[in-house]
Coordinates of C-alpha atoms in Angstrom, one line a residue:
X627 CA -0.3 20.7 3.4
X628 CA 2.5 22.3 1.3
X629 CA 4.7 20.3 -0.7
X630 CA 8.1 21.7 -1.6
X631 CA 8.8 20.2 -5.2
X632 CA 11.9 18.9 -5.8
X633 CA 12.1 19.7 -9.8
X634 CA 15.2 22.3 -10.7
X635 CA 14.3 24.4 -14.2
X636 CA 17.5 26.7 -13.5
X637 CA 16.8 28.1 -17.4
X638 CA 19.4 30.0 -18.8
X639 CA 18.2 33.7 -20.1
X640 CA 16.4 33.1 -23.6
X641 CA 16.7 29.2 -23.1
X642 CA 12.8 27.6 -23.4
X643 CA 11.9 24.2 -22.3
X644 CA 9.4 21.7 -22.5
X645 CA 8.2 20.7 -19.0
X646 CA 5.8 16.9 -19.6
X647 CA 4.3 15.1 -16.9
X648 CA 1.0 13.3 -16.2
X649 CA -2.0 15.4 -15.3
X650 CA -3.0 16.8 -11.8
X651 CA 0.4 16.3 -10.7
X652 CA 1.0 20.3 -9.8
X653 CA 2.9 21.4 -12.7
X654 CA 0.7 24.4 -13.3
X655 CA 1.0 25.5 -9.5
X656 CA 5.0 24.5 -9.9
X657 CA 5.3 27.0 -12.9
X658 CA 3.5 29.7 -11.1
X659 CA 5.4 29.7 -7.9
X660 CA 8.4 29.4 -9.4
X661 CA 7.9 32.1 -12.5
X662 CA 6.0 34.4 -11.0
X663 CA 6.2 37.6 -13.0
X664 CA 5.6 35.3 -16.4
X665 CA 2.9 36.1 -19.3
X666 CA 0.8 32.7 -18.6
X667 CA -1.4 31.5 -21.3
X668 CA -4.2 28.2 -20.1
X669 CA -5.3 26.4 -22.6
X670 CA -7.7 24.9 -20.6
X671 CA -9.3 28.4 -20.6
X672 CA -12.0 28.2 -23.0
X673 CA -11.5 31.7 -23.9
X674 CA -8.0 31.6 -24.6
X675 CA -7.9 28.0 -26.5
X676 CA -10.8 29.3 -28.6
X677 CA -8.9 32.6 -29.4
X678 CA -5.9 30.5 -30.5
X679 CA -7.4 27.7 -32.2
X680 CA -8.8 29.8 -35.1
X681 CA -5.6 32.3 -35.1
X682 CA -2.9 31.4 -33.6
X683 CA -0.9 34.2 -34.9
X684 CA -2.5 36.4 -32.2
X685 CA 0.0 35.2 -30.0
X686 CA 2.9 36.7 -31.8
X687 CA 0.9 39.7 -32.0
X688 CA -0.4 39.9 -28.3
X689 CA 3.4 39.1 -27.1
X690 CA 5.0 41.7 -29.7
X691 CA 3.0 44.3 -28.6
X692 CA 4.4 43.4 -24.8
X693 CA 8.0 43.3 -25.8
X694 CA 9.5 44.9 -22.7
X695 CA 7.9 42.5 -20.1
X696 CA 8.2 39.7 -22.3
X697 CA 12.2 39.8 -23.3
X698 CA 12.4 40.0 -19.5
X699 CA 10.5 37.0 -18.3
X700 CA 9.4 33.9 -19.6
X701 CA 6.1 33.0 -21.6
X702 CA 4.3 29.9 -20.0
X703 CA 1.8 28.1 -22.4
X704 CA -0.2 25.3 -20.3
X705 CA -1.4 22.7 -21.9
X706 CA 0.0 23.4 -25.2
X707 CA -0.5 20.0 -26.7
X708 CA -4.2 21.4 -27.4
X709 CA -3.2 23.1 -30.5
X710 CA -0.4 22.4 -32.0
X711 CA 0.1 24.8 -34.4
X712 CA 1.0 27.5 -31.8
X713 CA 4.3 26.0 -31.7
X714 CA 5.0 27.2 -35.3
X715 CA 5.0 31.1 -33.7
X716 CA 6.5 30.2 -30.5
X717 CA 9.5 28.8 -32.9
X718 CA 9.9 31.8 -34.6
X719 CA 9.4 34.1 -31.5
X720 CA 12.6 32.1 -30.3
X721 CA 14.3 32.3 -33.3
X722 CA 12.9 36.5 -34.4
X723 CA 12.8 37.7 -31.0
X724 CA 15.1 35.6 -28.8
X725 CA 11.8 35.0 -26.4
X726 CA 12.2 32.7 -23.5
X727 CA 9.0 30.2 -23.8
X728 CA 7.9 27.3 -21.0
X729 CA 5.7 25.3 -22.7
X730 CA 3.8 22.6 -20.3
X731 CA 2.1 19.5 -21.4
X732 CA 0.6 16.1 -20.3
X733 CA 1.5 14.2 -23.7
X734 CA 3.5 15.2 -26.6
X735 CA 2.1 12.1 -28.6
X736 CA -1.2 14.4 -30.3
X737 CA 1.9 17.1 -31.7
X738 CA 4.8 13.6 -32.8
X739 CA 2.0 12.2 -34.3
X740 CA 1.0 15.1 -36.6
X741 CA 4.1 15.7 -37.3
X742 CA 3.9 19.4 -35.6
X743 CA 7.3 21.3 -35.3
X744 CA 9.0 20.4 -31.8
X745 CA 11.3 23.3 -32.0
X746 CA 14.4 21.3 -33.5
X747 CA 16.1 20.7 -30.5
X748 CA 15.8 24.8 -29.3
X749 CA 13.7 24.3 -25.8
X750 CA 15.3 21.6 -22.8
X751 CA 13.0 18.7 -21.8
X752 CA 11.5 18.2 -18.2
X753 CA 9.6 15.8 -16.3
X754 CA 7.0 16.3 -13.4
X755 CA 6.0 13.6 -11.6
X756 CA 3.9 12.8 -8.9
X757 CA 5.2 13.7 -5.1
X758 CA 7.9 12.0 -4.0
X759 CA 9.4 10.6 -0.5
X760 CA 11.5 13.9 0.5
X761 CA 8.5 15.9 -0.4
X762 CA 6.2 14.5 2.1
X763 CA 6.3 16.0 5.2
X764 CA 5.6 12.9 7.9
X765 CA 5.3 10.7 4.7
X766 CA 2.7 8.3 5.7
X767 CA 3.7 4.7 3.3
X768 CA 0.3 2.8 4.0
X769 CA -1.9 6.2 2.9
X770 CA 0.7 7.0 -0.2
X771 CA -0.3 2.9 -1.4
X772 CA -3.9 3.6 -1.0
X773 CA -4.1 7.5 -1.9
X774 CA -1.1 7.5 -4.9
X775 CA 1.1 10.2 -4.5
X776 CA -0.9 12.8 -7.0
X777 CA -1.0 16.0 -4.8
X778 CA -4.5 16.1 -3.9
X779 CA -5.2 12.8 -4.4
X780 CA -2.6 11.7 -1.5
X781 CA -4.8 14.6 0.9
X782 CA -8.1 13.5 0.1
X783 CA -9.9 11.5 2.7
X784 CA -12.3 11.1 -0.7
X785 CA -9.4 9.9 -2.7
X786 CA -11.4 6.9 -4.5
X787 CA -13.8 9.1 -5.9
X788 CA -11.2 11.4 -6.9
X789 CA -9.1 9.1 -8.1
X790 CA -12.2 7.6 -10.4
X791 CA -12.8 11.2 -11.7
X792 CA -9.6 11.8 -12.6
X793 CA -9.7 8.3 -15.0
X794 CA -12.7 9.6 -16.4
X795 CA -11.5 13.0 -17.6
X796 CA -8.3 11.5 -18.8
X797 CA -10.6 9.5 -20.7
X798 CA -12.5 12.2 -22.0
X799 CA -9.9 14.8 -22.3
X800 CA -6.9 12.9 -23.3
X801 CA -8.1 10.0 -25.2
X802 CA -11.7 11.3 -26.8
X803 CA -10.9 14.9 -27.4
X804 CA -7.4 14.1 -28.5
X805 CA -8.7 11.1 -30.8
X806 CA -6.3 9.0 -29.7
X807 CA -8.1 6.2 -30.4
X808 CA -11.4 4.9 -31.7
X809 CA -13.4 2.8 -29.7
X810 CA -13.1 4.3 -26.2
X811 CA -15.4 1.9 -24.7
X812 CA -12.9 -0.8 -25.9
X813 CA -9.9 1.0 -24.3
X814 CA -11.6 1.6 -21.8
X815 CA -12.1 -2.1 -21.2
X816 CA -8.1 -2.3 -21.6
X817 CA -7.2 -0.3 -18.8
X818 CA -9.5 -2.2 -16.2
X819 CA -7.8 -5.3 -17.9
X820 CA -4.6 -4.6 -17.7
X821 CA -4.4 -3.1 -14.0
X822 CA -5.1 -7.2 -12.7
X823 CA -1.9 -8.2 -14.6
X824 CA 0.0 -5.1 -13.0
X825 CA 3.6 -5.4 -12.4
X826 CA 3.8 -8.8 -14.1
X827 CA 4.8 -10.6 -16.7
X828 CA 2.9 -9.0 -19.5
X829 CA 0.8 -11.2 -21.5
X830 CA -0.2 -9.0 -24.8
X831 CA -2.9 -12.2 -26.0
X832 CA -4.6 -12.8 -22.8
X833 CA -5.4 -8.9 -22.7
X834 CA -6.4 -8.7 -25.9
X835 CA -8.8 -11.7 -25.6
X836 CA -10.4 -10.1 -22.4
X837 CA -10.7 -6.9 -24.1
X838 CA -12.4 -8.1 -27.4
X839 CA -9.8 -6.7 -29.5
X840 CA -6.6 -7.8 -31.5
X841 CA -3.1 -7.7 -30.1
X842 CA -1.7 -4.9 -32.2
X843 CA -4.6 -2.8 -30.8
X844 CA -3.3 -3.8 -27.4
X845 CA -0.1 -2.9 -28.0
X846 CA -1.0 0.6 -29.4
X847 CA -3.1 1.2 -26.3
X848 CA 0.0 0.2 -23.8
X849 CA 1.8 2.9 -26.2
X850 CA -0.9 5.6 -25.4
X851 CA -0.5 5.0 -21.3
X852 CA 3.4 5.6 -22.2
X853 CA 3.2 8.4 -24.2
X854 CA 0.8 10.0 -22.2
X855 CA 2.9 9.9 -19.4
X856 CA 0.5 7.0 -17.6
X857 CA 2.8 4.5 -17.5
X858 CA 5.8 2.5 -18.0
X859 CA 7.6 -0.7 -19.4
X860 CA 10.3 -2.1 -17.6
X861 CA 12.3 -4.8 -19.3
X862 CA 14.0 -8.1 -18.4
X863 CA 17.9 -8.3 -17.7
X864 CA 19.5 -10.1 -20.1
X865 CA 23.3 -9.6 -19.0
X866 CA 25.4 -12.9 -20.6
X867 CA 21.8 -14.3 -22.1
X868 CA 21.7 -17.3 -20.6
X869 CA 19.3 -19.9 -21.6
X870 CA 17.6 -19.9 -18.1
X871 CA 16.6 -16.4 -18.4
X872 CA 13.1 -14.7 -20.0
X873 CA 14.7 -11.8 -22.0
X874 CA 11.9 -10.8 -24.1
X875 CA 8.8 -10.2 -22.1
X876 CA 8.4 -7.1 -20.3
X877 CA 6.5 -5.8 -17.5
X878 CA 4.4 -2.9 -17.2
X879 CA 3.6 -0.5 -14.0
X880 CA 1.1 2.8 -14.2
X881 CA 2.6 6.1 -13.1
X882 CA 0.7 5.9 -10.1
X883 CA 0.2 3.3 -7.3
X884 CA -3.4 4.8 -6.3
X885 CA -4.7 4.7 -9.8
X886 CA -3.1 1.0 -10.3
X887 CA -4.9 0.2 -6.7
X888 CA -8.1 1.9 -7.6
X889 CA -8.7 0.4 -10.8
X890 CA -8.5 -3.0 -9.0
X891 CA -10.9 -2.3 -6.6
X892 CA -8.2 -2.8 -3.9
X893 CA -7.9 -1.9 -0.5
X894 CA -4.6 -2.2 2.0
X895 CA -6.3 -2.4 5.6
X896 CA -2.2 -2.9 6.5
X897 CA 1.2 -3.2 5.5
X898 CA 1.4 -7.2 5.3
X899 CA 0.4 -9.6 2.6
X900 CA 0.4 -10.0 -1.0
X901 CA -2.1 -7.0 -2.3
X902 CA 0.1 -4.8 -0.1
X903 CA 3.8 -6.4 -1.2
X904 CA 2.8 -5.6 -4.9
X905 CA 2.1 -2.2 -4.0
X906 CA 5.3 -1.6 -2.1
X907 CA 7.5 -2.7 -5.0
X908 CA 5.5 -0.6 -7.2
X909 CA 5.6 2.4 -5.1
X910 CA 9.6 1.8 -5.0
X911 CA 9.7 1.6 -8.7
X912 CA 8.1 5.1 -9.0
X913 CA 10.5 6.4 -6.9
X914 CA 13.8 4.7 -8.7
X915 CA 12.3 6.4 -11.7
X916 CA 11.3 10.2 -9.9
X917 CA 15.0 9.9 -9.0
X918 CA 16.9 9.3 -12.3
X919 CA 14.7 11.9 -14.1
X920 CA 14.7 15.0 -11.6
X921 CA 18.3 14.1 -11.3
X922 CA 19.2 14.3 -15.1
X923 CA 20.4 10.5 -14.8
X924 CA 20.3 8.1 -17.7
X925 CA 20.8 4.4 -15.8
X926 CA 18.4 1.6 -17.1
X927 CA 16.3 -0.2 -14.9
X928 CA 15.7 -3.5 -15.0
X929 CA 13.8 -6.7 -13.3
X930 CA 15.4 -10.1 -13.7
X931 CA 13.4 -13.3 -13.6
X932 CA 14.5 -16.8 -14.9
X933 CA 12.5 -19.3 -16.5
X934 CA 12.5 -21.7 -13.5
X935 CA 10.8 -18.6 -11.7
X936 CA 13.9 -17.1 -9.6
X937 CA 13.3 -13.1 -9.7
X938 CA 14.6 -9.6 -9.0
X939 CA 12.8 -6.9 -8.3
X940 CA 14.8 -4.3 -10.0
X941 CA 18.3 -4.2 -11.8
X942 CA 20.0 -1.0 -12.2
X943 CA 22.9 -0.1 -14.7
X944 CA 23.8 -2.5 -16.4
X945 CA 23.6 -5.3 -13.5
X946 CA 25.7 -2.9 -11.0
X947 CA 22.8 -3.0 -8.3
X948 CA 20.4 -5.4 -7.7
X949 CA 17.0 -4.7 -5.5
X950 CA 14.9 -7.1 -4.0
X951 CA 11.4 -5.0 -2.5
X952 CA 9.6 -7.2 0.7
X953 CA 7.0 -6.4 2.7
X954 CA 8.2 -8.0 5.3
X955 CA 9.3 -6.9 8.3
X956 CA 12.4 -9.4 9.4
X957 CA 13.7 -10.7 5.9
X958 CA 15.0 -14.2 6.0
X959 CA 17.4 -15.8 3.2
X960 CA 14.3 -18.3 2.1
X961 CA 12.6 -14.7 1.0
X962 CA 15.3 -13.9 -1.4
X963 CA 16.4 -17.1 -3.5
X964 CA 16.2 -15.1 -6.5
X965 CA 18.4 -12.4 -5.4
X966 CA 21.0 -14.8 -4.1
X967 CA 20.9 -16.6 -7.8
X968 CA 21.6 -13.1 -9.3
X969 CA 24.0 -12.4 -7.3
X970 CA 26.3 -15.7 -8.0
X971 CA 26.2 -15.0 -11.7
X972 CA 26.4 -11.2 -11.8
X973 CA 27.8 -9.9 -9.2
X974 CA 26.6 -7.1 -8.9
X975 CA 28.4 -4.1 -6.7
X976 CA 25.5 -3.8 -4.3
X977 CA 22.8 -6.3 -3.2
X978 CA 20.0 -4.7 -1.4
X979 CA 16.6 -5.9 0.7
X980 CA 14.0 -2.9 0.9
X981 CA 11.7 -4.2 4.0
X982 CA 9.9 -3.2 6.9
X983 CA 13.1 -4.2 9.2
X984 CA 13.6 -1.9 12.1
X985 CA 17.1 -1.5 11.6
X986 CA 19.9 -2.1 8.3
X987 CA 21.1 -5.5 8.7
X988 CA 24.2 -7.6 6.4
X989 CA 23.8 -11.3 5.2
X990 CA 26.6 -13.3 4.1
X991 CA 26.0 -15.9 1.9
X992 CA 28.7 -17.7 0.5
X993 CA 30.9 -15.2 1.0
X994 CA 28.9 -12.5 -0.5
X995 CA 26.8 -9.9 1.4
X996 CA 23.3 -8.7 0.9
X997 CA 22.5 -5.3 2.7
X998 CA 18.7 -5.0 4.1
X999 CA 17.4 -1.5 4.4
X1000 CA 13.9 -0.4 6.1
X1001 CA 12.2 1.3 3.6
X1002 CA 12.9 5.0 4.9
X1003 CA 16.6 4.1 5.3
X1004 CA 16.8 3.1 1.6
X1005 CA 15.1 6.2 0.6
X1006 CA 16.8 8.8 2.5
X1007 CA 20.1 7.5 1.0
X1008 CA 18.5 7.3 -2.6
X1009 CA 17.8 10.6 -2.5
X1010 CA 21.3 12.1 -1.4
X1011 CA 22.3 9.8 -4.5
X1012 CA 23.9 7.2 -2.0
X1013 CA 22.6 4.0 -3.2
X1014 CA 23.3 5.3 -7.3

């Protein structure tokens, strides 16, 4: 199966970017259908990491010494977080040579924290992420919430093992051989820890007690799933501040609703229950958040929850849109006290129910109206930037 991606890079001549995302989600095969004529350097090749980890200058050399080809298309480095110090001769091929670079990545927290030269600004930043609804051809919702949406995870009848060899090299690769941290077996520990608090209220002492280590540590290790593109916080609406609401404690959701369901051991035999309702408002989330990056948007999201337990889903803008997710497949007004409560002190300009309904239906409800959306309905008009 062929996915066509929806990511842009529409590059200026001599303009270099940055393109991040997580790993295995097809940025390599992106950048080499899309820059086909480009000088392409893999770091992941032994040979060439080797060659530029004890000279790095052979790159200027190398690409000088190709100056016709290379002043007409674009140099690709993959992987370039690997070493750092090529970015000091890429930044003066830019600046010298007026060379076009696309440097790919899967974390730029190894090159921030060494302090390496990020280019000052000179190369546009992009985001891969896993696939997405309008890439799917006959999208299938119950095999993308067991599978995750990582290219050949989502086609992989063996998707578990997959999916548990793909934790273990980014432990290996990413964590170890980075030296991200230093007890591996502890963080390790973390992320089977965390994954059972998953989309929840995130409780930094409970983790840290399960895990055998201190808070800060747990804190720093939440950091490293962000930074590494793994994961991703999402904090509590505070709008007016009122005393009823939680407005400090966030939650935290992993890039991936297969690797969120696999490290839980987890299996959705069907599209009803609670196992299954967490992973439909997670696989939603990624979606909101696949939109506002490959669309160059900037809106916050949000979830809303009050201390007596009333909750929203998600909260976009600045309390514009508010998003209940239910599994549900005829959504009754008992189902969404939480949105209705939102709605009377915000008023937001759209109220929306993602379910399992056959068809869109309106609620009124003292006087204001809640729209409910099947799933496919709500993301069809996402993506033609209709709902934001």
């Amino acid at each position: 199966m062929e996915f066509h991606r929806l990511l842009k890079m529409d590059l200026p001549k001599r303009q270099s970017a940055f393109l991040w995302g997580a790993r295995k989600t097809g940025k390599s095969t992106y950048l080499k259908q899309n820059f086909p004529d480009a000088i392409y350097y893999d770091l992941l090749q032994m040979d060439t990491f080797s060659r530029f980890l004890k000279q790095p200058h052979l790159l200027r050399e190398e690409l000088l010494a190709n100056i016709d080809q290379v002043t007409k298309h674009p140099v690709i480095i993959d992987e370039i977080q690997k070493i750092p110090d090529l970015l000091n001769e890429v930044h003066h091929l830019i600046e010298a040579k007026k060379i076009q670079f696309v440097l790919c990545g899967s974390s730029a927290r190894k090159l921030k924290r060494l302090g390496t030269n990020m280019l000052g600004g000179r190369a546009w930043r992009y985001t891969f992420y896993p696939l997405v609804f309008p890439e799917i051809p006959n999208f299938n919702l119950l095999k993308a919430l067991n599978h995750g949406l990582i290219p050949d995870h989502y086609q992989d009848i063996h998707y578990r093992k997959s999916i548990k060899a793909y934790l273990f090299n980014y432990l290996k690769e990413e964590i170890q051989a980075e030296a991200l941290v230093r007890n591996l077996a502890a963080f390790s520990r973390f992320l089977d820890v965390q994954a059972y608090g998953h989309g929840q209220l995130t409780n930094f002492n409970n983790i840290s007690r399960d895990c055998g280590v201190d808070s800060k540590t747990v804190k720093e290790y939440f950091q490293i799933l962000v930074d590494t593109l793994l994961g991703y916080f999402i904090y509590p609406f505070h709008g007016k501040k009122s005393r009823d609401e939680i407005i400090s404690i966030p939650k935290f959701y992993l890039f991936d609703v297969g690797v969120s369901q696999a490290l839980t051991k987890l299996r959705i035999a069907e599209l009803r229950g609670a196992v299954a309702g967490a992973a439909f408002e997670h696989y939603i989330l990624m979606e909101l958040i696949a939109y506002r990056g490959l669309n160059d948007l900037d809106f916050p999201i949000y979830f809303w929850r009050s201390k007596s337990g009333l909750e929203v889903d998600f909260v976009l803008g600045e309390g514009e849109i508010a998003i209940e997710v239910k599994i549900s497949t005829t959504v009754h007004k008992s189902e969404i006290s939480g949105l209705l409560a939102f709605q009377e002190t915000y008023q937001p300009k759209k109220a929306l129910v993602i379910s399992q309904d056959v068809r869109p239906r309106q609620l009124s409800v003292k006087d204001k109206d809640i729209l409910i959306l099947p799933w496919k309905e709500f993301l069809t008009q996402l993506w033609k930037g209709k709902i934001i």
